[in-house]
């Protein structure tokens, strides 16, 4: 979602004369978009701000020009005043629900007075209604935020505090944006939300629609070839969405459905509101509607109170589900969250060894999943050039990275058939089947 927000900020600033630069060395404006989900991400904000300070000082010495520095995103939301105190070279702090105000805030910056501008409001008019409706340079695969915030309040998570309460964009504004992205060359759209399958926006008939119905509507746009969505919550996988997986060819066979832990005790402490068995049943249902679907997930390792038995339950659940790929993180205390105040935190070395065990089994499952495709043909959306000459990178329906070579120079944005020859941990390689369409 930060990626999407960064793109929207770029769109927003282009009409004000700003162009994207690859480095910050000679930038008039530096916007640091930040993540607060784990402590490590927050540390990165401050180390990056240190680097930025050096760059802007060097630029000032060399050219006499002063750069404007803005910090956006969830660290800005949570630690606005602290950022200004710890990093006085920052001019603007803007939260994820108020970055539509960036142009005005930039206009107010006075290089001589060194005044500071903080805007971390949760506005009553949603930012989507205030953002200008212009989109630039997205390439074949585009993100589209349809839902933001979260009302689930998992005890470890900052999202309900930094992104705010759940909000679903109405269908019209989503379809309008999708059409603009497609006009700009997007062939694939990934619908985004912290709780994307909880999307319940106002439909064309003003009744409340669910994600399945929205995907149905999007699929009617002829030029759109593929639809994805992320991230989902197990309790919001409704029948309409399952039927969409069965019936809509454009909806890709991939589902990111985090459970976080395989232990019922831990799930309860996490306030996940479901058991491990309920999650397994949801996955069974999904696989009934779309047998070949790739399942992905997230795991938090070493949540407060996690015993060896709880950890084993996570390992058992992973073994049972068989993920195509999944993310795992050591539990990280987030200030202000209920779990931050729990007393029985797990020691670092136990967290490390449990994480290693979980990652080992997830890596093996990913390898096994990837290997299944060797000697088969996959439809691949070509996203960009690879690092080597003549190499392209694309994405399979199952969300795998696919590398192949071709002498054609204009394949980006097309969908090609690839005979898969080799499987690796994080990618597949193959040979393009030359057909008439290219
Ligand atoms: N510590 C570790 N991982 C976390 N996540 C969210 N909060 C925390 C935390 N405090 C992980 C969850 C979530 C993903 C986006 O980040 O697994 O699904
Ligand atoms: Fe955070 Fe997801 Fe739980 Fe919401 S459902 S509180 S975003 S982990």
Coordinates of C-alpha atoms in Angstrom, one line a residue, residues 84-422:
X84 CA 10.6 16.8 13.9
X85 CA 12.5 16.8 17.2
X86 CA 15.0 14.1 16.3
X87 CA 15.5 15.2 12.7
X88 CA 15.1 19.0 12.6
X89 CA 16.1 19.0 8.9
X90 CA 12.6 17.6 8.1
X91 CA 10.2 20.3 6.8
X92 CA 7.0 18.3 6.4
X93 CA 5.3 15.4 8.2
X94 CA 2.2 14.0 6.5
X95 CA 0.2 10.9 7.5
X96 CA -1.2 8.3 5.2
X97 CA -4.7 9.8 5.2
X98 CA -3.6 13.4 4.5
X99 CA -0.9 13.2 1.8
X100 CA -3.4 14.8 -0.6
X101 CA -2.4 18.0 1.1
X102 CA 1.3 17.7 0.1
X103 CA 1.3 20.5 -2.6
X104 CA -0.2 23.0 -0.1
X105 CA 2.3 22.0 2.6
X106 CA 5.2 22.3 0.2
X107 CA 4.1 25.7 -0.9
X108 CA 4.1 26.8 2.8
X109 CA 7.7 25.8 3.4
X110 CA 9.9 28.8 3.9
X111 CA 13.6 28.0 3.6
X112 CA 14.6 31.0 5.7
X113 CA 12.1 30.7 8.5
X114 CA 12.6 26.9 8.7
X115 CA 8.9 26.5 9.8
X116 CA 7.6 23.0 10.2
X117 CA 4.4 21.6 8.9
X118 CA 2.6 18.6 10.3
X119 CA -0.6 17.1 9.0
X120 CA -1.6 13.8 10.5
X121 CA -5.4 14.3 10.4
X122 CA -8.0 11.6 9.6
X123 CA -10.1 13.9 7.4
X124 CA -13.9 13.5 7.2
X125 CA -13.8 13.7 3.4
X126 CA -11.8 10.6 2.3
X127 CA -8.5 11.4 0.6
X128 CA -9.6 9.5 -2.5
X129 CA -12.2 12.2 -3.1
X130 CA -9.6 14.9 -2.8
X131 CA -6.8 13.4 -4.8
X132 CA -6.5 14.6 -8.3
X133 CA -7.7 12.1 -10.8
X134 CA -4.5 11.8 -12.9
X135 CA -2.3 8.8 -13.2
X136 CA 1.1 8.5 -14.7
X137 CA 3.5 5.7 -15.8
X138 CA 2.2 2.5 -14.1
X139 CA 3.4 -0.2 -16.5
X140 CA 1.5 -3.4 -17.1
X141 CA 0.7 -4.1 -13.5
X142 CA -0.9 -1.5 -11.3
X143 CA -2.0 -1.2 -7.7
X144 CA -5.4 0.2 -6.8
X145 CA -6.4 0.8 -3.1
X146 CA -10.0 0.0 -2.6
X147 CA -10.1 -0.3 1.2
X148 CA -8.1 1.2 4.0
X149 CA -7.7 0.8 7.7
X150 CA -8.8 -2.0 9.9
X151 CA -11.4 -2.6 12.7
X152 CA -10.1 -6.0 13.7
X153 CA -7.6 -4.9 16.3
X154 CA -5.3 -7.9 16.4
X155 CA -3.4 -7.2 19.7
X156 CA 0.1 -7.1 18.0
X157 CA -0.8 -4.7 15.2
X158 CA -0.5 -0.9 14.7
X159 CA -2.6 -0.7 11.6
X160 CA -5.9 0.3 13.3
X161 CA -4.1 3.2 14.9
X162 CA -2.0 4.4 12.0
X163 CA -4.3 3.8 9.0
X164 CA -7.5 4.4 11.1
X165 CA -10.9 2.8 10.9
X166 CA -12.0 0.6 8.0
X167 CA -13.1 2.6 4.9
X168 CA -14.3 1.1 1.6
X169 CA -14.2 3.3 -1.5
X170 CA -17.5 3.3 -3.5
X171 CA -17.6 1.2 -6.7
X172 CA -17.8 4.2 -9.0
X173 CA -14.6 5.7 -7.8
X174 CA -12.8 2.3 -8.1
X175 CA -14.0 1.6 -11.6
X176 CA -13.1 5.1 -12.8
X177 CA -9.6 4.7 -11.4
X178 CA -9.3 1.2 -12.9
X179 CA -10.3 2.6 -16.4
X180 CA -7.7 5.3 -16.1
X181 CA -5.0 2.8 -15.2
X182 CA -6.0 0.6 -18.1
X183 CA -6.0 3.6 -20.5
X184 CA -2.4 4.2 -19.2
X185 CA -1.4 0.6 -20.2
X186 CA -2.2 -1.5 -17.2
X187 CA -3.1 -5.1 -18.1
X188 CA -3.3 -6.3 -14.5
X189 CA -4.7 -4.6 -11.4
X190 CA -4.0 -5.7 -7.8
X191 CA -6.8 -4.5 -5.5
X192 CA -5.3 -3.4 -2.2
X193 CA -6.6 -3.1 1.3
X194 CA -5.3 -3.9 4.8
X195 CA -8.4 -6.1 5.0
X196 CA -9.3 -6.2 1.3
X197 CA -11.9 -8.9 1.5
X198 CA -13.8 -6.9 4.1
X199 CA -14.4 -4.3 1.3
X200 CA -18.1 -3.4 1.4
X201 CA -18.5 -0.3 -0.8
X202 CA -21.5 1.4 -2.1
X203 CA -22.6 -0.2 -5.4
X204 CA -24.1 1.4 -8.5
X205 CA -27.5 0.7 -7.1
X206 CA -26.4 2.3 -3.8
X207 CA -26.7 -1.1 -2.0
X208 CA -23.6 -2.4 -0.3
X209 CA -21.5 -4.7 -2.5
X210 CA -18.8 -7.2 -1.5
X211 CA -15.5 -7.9 -3.1
X212 CA -16.8 -10.8 -5.3
X213 CA -19.3 -8.4 -6.9
X214 CA -16.6 -5.7 -7.4
X215 CA -14.3 -8.3 -9.1
X216 CA -17.2 -9.3 -11.3
X217 CA -17.7 -5.7 -12.4
X218 CA -14.0 -5.1 -13.0
X219 CA -13.7 -8.3 -15.1
X220 CA -16.2 -6.7 -17.5
X221 CA -13.6 -4.2 -18.6
X222 CA -12.4 -5.9 -21.8
X223 CA -8.8 -4.6 -21.9
X224 CA -8.2 -5.8 -18.3
X225 CA -6.5 -9.2 -18.4
X226 CA -5.9 -10.1 -14.8
X227 CA -7.1 -9.2 -11.3
X228 CA -5.5 -9.9 -8.0
X229 CA -6.3 -8.7 -4.4
X230 CA -4.3 -8.5 -1.2
X231 CA -4.4 -8.9 1.9
X232 CA -7.3 -10.9 3.2
X233 CA -8.7 -12.0 6.6
X234 CA -9.9 -15.6 7.0
X235 CA -13.3 -14.4 8.5
X236 CA -14.1 -12.4 5.4
X237 CA -13.9 -15.1 2.7
X238 CA -17.5 -15.1 1.7
X239 CA -19.4 -17.2 -0.8
X240 CA -19.5 -14.5 -3.5
X241 CA -15.7 -14.2 -3.4
X242 CA -15.2 -18.0 -3.5
X243 CA -17.6 -18.2 -6.5
X244 CA -15.6 -15.4 -8.2
X245 CA -12.5 -17.6 -7.9
X246 CA -14.4 -20.4 -9.5
X247 CA -16.2 -18.4 -12.3
X248 CA -14.0 -15.5 -13.2
X249 CA -11.1 -16.4 -15.4
X250 CA -9.4 -13.0 -15.0
X251 CA -9.2 -13.5 -11.2
X252 CA -5.8 -15.1 -10.6
X253 CA -5.5 -18.4 -8.7
X254 CA -3.6 -16.9 -5.8
X255 CA -4.7 -16.1 -2.2
X256 CA -2.7 -14.3 0.5
X257 CA -4.5 -15.4 3.7
X258 CA -2.5 -14.9 6.8
X259 CA -3.2 -16.9 10.0
X260 CA -0.2 -15.6 12.0
X261 CA 0.0 -18.7 14.3
X262 CA -1.2 -22.3 14.3
X263 CA -1.9 -22.4 18.0
X264 CA -5.4 -21.7 19.3
X265 CA -4.0 -20.2 22.6
X266 CA -1.9 -17.7 20.7
X267 CA -4.7 -16.9 18.2
X268 CA -6.9 -16.1 21.1
X269 CA -4.2 -13.8 22.7
X270 CA -3.8 -12.2 19.3
X271 CA -7.5 -11.5 19.1
X272 CA -7.7 -13.2 15.7
X273 CA -11.3 -14.2 16.4
X274 CA -10.9 -17.7 14.8
X275 CA -9.3 -21.0 15.5
X276 CA -6.7 -22.9 13.6
X277 CA -9.3 -25.4 12.5
X278 CA -11.6 -22.7 11.3
X279 CA -8.8 -21.4 9.1
X280 CA -8.1 -24.9 7.8
X281 CA -11.8 -25.2 6.9
X282 CA -11.7 -21.8 5.0
X283 CA -8.7 -23.1 3.0
X284 CA -10.5 -26.3 2.3
X285 CA -13.5 -24.3 1.0
X286 CA -11.3 -22.1 -1.1
X287 CA -9.6 -25.2 -2.6
X288 CA -13.0 -26.8 -3.3
X289 CA -13.9 -23.7 -5.4
X290 CA -10.5 -23.3 -7.0
X291 CA -8.5 -26.5 -6.6
X292 CA -5.2 -25.3 -8.1
X293 CA -5.1 -22.0 -6.1
X294 CA -1.7 -21.0 -4.6
X295 CA -2.0 -20.2 -0.9
X296 CA 0.2 -17.7 0.8
X297 CA 0.3 -16.4 4.3
X298 CA 2.0 -14.5 7.2
X299 CA 3.3 -15.9 10.4
X300 CA 4.4 -14.1 13.6
X301 CA 7.0 -16.0 15.5
X302 CA 7.5 -15.6 19.2
X303 CA 4.3 -13.8 20.1
X304 CA 4.3 -13.2 23.9
X305 CA 3.5 -16.4 25.8
X306 CA 4.3 -18.7 22.8
X307 CA 5.5 -22.0 24.2
X308 CA 7.2 -24.9 22.4
X309 CA 3.8 -26.5 22.1
X310 CA 2.3 -23.4 20.4
X311 CA 5.3 -23.2 18.1
X312 CA 4.8 -26.9 17.2
X313 CA 1.2 -26.2 16.4
X314 CA 2.4 -23.5 13.9
X315 CA 4.8 -26.0 12.3
X316 CA 1.9 -28.6 12.1
X317 CA -0.4 -26.1 10.5
X318 CA 2.1 -25.1 7.9
X319 CA 2.7 -28.8 7.1
X320 CA -1.0 -29.4 6.7
X321 CA -1.7 -26.3 4.5
X322 CA 1.3 -26.5 2.1
X323 CA 1.9 -22.9 1.2
X324 CA 3.1 -21.8 -2.3
X325 CA 5.1 -19.2 -0.4
X326 CA 4.6 -17.3 2.9
X327 CA 6.1 -14.5 5.0
X328 CA 7.3 -15.0 8.6
X329 CA 8.4 -12.3 11.1
X330 CA 9.7 -12.3 14.6
X331 CA 7.2 -10.7 16.9
X332 CA 8.0 -7.0 17.3
X333 CA 6.6 -4.9 20.1
X334 CA 4.6 -2.0 18.8
X335 CA 4.0 0.9 21.2
X336 CA 0.4 1.4 22.2
X337 CA -0.8 -2.1 21.1
X338 CA -2.3 -4.4 23.7
X339 CA 0.3 -7.1 23.2
X340 CA 3.1 -4.6 23.9
X341 CA 1.9 -4.6 27.5
X342 CA 1.9 -8.4 27.8
X343 CA 4.4 -9.6 30.4
X344 CA 5.7 -12.9 29.0
X345 CA 7.8 -11.9 26.1
X346 CA 9.8 -14.6 24.3
X347 CA 13.6 -14.3 24.4
X348 CA 15.4 -13.3 21.2
X349 CA 17.4 -16.5 20.8
X350 CA 14.2 -18.7 21.0
X351 CA 12.5 -16.4 18.5
X352 CA 15.5 -16.7 16.2
X353 CA 15.6 -20.5 16.3
X354 CA 11.8 -20.8 15.9
X355 CA 11.9 -18.4 13.0
X356 CA 14.6 -20.4 11.3
X357 CA 12.6 -23.6 11.7
X358 CA 9.5 -22.0 10.2
X359 CA 11.4 -20.4 7.3
X360 CA 13.1 -23.7 6.5
X361 CA 9.8 -25.5 6.1
X362 CA 8.2 -22.6 4.2
X363 CA 11.2 -22.5 1.8
X364 CA 10.9 -26.2 1.2
X365 CA 7.2 -25.9 0.4
X366 CA 7.9 -23.0 -2.0
X367 CA 10.5 -25.0 -3.8
X368 CA 8.2 -28.0 -4.0
X369 CA 5.4 -25.8 -5.3
X370 CA 7.7 -24.2 -8.0
X371 CA 9.1 -27.6 -9.1
X372 CA 5.6 -28.8 -10.0
X373 CA 5.6 -26.4 -13.0
X374 CA 8.7 -27.7 -14.7
X375 CA 7.8 -29.1 -18.1
X376 CA 4.4 -27.3 -18.1
X377 CA 3.4 -24.2 -19.9
X378 CA 2.4 -21.0 -18.1
X379 CA 0.7 -17.9 -19.3
X380 CA 3.0 -15.1 -18.2
X381 CA 2.3 -11.3 -18.1
X382 CA 5.6 -9.6 -19.1
X383 CA 6.4 -6.9 -16.6
X384 CA 9.8 -5.6 -17.4
X385 CA 13.3 -6.3 -18.7
X386 CA 15.6 -8.5 -16.6
X387 CA 19.2 -7.5 -15.7
X388 CA 20.7 -9.5 -18.5
X389 CA 20.6 -8.6 -22.2
X390 CA 17.5 -10.0 -23.9
X391 CA 16.1 -11.2 -20.6
X392 CA 12.5 -10.5 -19.5
X393 CA 10.7 -10.8 -16.2
X394 CA 7.1 -11.7 -15.9
X395 CA 4.5 -13.0 -13.5
X396 CA 2.7 -16.3 -13.6
X397 CA -1.0 -16.6 -12.6
X398 CA 0.3 -18.1 -9.3
X399 CA 2.4 -15.0 -8.5
X400 CA 5.7 -16.5 -9.4
X401 CA 8.5 -14.5 -11.0
X402 CA 9.3 -16.0 -14.4
X403 CA 12.5 -15.2 -16.3
X404 CA 12.9 -15.9 -20.0
X405 CA 14.9 -14.6 -23.0
X406 CA 13.6 -13.2 -26.3
X407 CA 15.0 -11.2 -29.1
X408 CA 11.7 -9.4 -29.4
X409 CA 12.1 -5.9 -28.1
X410 CA 8.5 -5.0 -27.3
X411 CA 7.1 -7.8 -25.1
X412 CA 6.5 -5.7 -22.0
X413 CA 2.7 -5.7 -21.3
X414 CA 1.9 -8.7 -23.4
X415 CA 0.9 -12.1 -22.1
X416 CA 3.1 -15.0 -23.5
X417 CA 3.2 -18.7 -23.2
X418 CA 6.3 -20.0 -21.4
X419 CA 7.5 -23.5 -21.3
X420 CA 9.0 -23.9 -17.8
X421 CA 12.4 -25.5 -17.9
X422 CA 13.8 -24.9 -14.3

